[in-house]
Short mmCIF file of C-alpha atoms in Angstrom, two decimals:
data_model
loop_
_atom_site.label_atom_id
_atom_site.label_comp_id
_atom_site.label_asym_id
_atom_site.label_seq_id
_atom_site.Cartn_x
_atom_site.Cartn_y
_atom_site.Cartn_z
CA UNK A 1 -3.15 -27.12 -10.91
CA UNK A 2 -1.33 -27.07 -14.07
CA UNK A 3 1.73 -25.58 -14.93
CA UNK A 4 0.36 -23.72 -17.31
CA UNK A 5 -2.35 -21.55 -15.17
CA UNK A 6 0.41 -20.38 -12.99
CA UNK A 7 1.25 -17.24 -15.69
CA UNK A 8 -2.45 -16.51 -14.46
CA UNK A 9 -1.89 -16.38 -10.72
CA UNK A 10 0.12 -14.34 -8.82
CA UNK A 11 1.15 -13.32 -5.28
CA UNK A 12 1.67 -9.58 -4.64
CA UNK A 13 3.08 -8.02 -1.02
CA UNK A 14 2.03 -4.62 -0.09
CA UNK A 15 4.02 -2.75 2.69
CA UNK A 16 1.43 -1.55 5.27
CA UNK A 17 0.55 2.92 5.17
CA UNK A 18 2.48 4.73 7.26
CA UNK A 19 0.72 6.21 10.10
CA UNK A 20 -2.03 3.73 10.18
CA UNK A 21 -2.45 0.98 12.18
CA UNK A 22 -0.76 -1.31 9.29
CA UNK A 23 2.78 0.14 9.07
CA UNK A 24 5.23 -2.17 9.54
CA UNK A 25 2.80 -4.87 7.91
CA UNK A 26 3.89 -7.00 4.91
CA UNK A 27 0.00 -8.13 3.72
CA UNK A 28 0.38 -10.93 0.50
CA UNK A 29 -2.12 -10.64 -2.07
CA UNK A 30 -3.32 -13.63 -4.32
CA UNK A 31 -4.36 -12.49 -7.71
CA UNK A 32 -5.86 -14.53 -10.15
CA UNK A 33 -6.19 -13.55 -13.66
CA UNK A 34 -8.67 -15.61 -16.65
CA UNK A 35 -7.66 -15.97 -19.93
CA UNK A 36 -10.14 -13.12 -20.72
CA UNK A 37 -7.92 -10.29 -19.10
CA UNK A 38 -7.97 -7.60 -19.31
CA UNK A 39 -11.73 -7.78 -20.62
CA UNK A 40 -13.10 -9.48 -17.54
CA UNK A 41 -11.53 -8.54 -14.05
CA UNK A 42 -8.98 -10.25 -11.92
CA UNK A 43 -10.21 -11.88 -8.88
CA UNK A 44 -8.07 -10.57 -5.76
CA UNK A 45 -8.25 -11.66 -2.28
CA UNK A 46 -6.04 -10.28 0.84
CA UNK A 47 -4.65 -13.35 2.05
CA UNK A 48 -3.03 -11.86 5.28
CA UNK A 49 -5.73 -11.72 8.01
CA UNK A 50 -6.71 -8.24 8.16
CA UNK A 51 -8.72 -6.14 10.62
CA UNK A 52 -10.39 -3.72 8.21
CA UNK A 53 -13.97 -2.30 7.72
CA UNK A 54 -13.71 -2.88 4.00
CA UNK A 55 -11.88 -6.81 4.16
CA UNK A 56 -13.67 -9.93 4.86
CA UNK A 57 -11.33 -11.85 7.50
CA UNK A 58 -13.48 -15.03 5.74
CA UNK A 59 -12.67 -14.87 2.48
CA UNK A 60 -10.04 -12.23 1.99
CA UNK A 61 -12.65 -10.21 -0.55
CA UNK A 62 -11.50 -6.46 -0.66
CA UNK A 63 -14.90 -4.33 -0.46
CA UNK A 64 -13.07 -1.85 -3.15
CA UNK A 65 -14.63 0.58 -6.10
CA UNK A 66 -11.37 -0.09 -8.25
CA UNK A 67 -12.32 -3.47 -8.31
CA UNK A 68 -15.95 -4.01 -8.35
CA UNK A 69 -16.21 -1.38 -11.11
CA UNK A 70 -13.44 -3.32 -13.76
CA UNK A 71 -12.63 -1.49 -16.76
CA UNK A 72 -10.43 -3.08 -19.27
CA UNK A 73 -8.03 -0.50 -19.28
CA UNK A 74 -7.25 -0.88 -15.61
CA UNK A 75 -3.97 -2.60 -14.46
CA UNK A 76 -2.39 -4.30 -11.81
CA UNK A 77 -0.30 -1.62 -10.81
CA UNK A 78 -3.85 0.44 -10.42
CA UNK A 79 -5.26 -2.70 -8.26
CA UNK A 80 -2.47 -2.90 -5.82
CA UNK A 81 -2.49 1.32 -5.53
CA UNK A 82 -6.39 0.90 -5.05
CA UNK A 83 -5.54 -2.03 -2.00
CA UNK A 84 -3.09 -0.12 -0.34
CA UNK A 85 -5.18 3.26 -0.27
CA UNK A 86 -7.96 1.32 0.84
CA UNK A 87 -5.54 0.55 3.89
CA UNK A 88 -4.87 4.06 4.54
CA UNK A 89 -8.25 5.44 3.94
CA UNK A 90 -10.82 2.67 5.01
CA UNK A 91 -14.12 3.70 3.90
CA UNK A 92 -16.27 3.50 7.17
CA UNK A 93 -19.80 4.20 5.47
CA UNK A 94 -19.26 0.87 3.29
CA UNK A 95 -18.47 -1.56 5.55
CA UNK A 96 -19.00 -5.21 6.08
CA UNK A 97 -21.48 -5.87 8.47
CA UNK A 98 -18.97 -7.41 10.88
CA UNK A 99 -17.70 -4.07 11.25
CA UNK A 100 -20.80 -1.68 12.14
CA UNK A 101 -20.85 -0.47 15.65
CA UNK A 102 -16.92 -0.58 15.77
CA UNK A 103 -15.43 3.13 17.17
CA UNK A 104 -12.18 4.19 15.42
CA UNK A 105 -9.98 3.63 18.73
CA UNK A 106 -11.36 0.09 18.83
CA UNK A 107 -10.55 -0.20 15.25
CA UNK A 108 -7.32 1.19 15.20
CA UNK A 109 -6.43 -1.13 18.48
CA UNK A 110 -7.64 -4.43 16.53
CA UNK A 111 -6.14 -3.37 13.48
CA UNK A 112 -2.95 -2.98 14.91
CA UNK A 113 -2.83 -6.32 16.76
CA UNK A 114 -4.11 -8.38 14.02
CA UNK A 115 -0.97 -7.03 11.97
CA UNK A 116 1.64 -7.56 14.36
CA UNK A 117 0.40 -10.92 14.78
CA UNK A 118 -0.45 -11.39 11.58
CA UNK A 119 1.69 -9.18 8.93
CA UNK A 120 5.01 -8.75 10.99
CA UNK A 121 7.75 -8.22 7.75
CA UNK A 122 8.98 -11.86 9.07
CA UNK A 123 5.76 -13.90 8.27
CA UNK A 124 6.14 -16.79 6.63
CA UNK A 125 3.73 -17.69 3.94
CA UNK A 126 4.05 -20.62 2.15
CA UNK A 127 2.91 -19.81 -1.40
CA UNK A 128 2.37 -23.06 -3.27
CA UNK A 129 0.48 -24.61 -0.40
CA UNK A 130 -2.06 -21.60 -1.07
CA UNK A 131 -2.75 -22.28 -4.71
CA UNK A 132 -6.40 -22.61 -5.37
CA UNK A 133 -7.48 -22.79 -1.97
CA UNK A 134 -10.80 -20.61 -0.75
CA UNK A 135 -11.21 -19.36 -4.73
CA UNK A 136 -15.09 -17.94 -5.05
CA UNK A 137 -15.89 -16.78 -8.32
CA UNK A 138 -18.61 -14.53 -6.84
CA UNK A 139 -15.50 -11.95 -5.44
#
């Protein structure tokens, strides 16, 4: 990737909600931004494996209103405060299939594991290794 494309991706970290089962989780973000912003949307993927009705473990696409319905007076600041209540409220009725059947004790129990093993403050995420790698413009 050039040099020059790297002002158009980014890495964000969001601290897990307290009280749910992601506190105490560090989850990175990849955020990838076309020359058209703020017109056309960022594409944003949760790169930290995430138990969550509304995240794809394959991909890392966030299932999120903020997102899907892009405005171009939205902002980043407005996508990573649309991720992280997303983690504190999941929205259970709009689910990926994956998830339907799933009680809220199994949930919050596979949740929680998932982000100690997964999102522990500690991780170690190598960032330039990551560059370009599982990109879908149909997010």
């Amino acid at each position: 990737m050039s040099n020059k494309w790297r002002f158009f991706h980014w890495k964000a970290s969001l601290k897990g909600p307290k009280n749910t089962p992601f506190e105490n989780g560090l989850f990175i973000l990849e955020m990838k931004f076309s020359p058209n912003y703020p017109d056309e949307r960022p594409l944003v993927q949760m790169r930290t494996p995430t138990f969550h009705p509304n995240i794809n473990n394959n991909n890392g696409r966030i299932c999120e209103f903020y997102l899907n319905n892009w405005e171009k007076d939205y902002n980043i600041n407005g996508i990573l405060h649309a991720v992280f209540l997303l983690l504190a409220r999941p929205n259970f009725p709009n689910c990926y299939s994956f998830f339907n059947g799933i009680d809220e004790r199994t949930y919050f129990e596979k949740a929680s594991k998932m982000t100690s093993k997964y999102a522990g403050e500690s991780q170690s995420y190598n960032w330039d290794n990551s560059l370009d790698k599982g990109w879908s413009n149909d997010i």
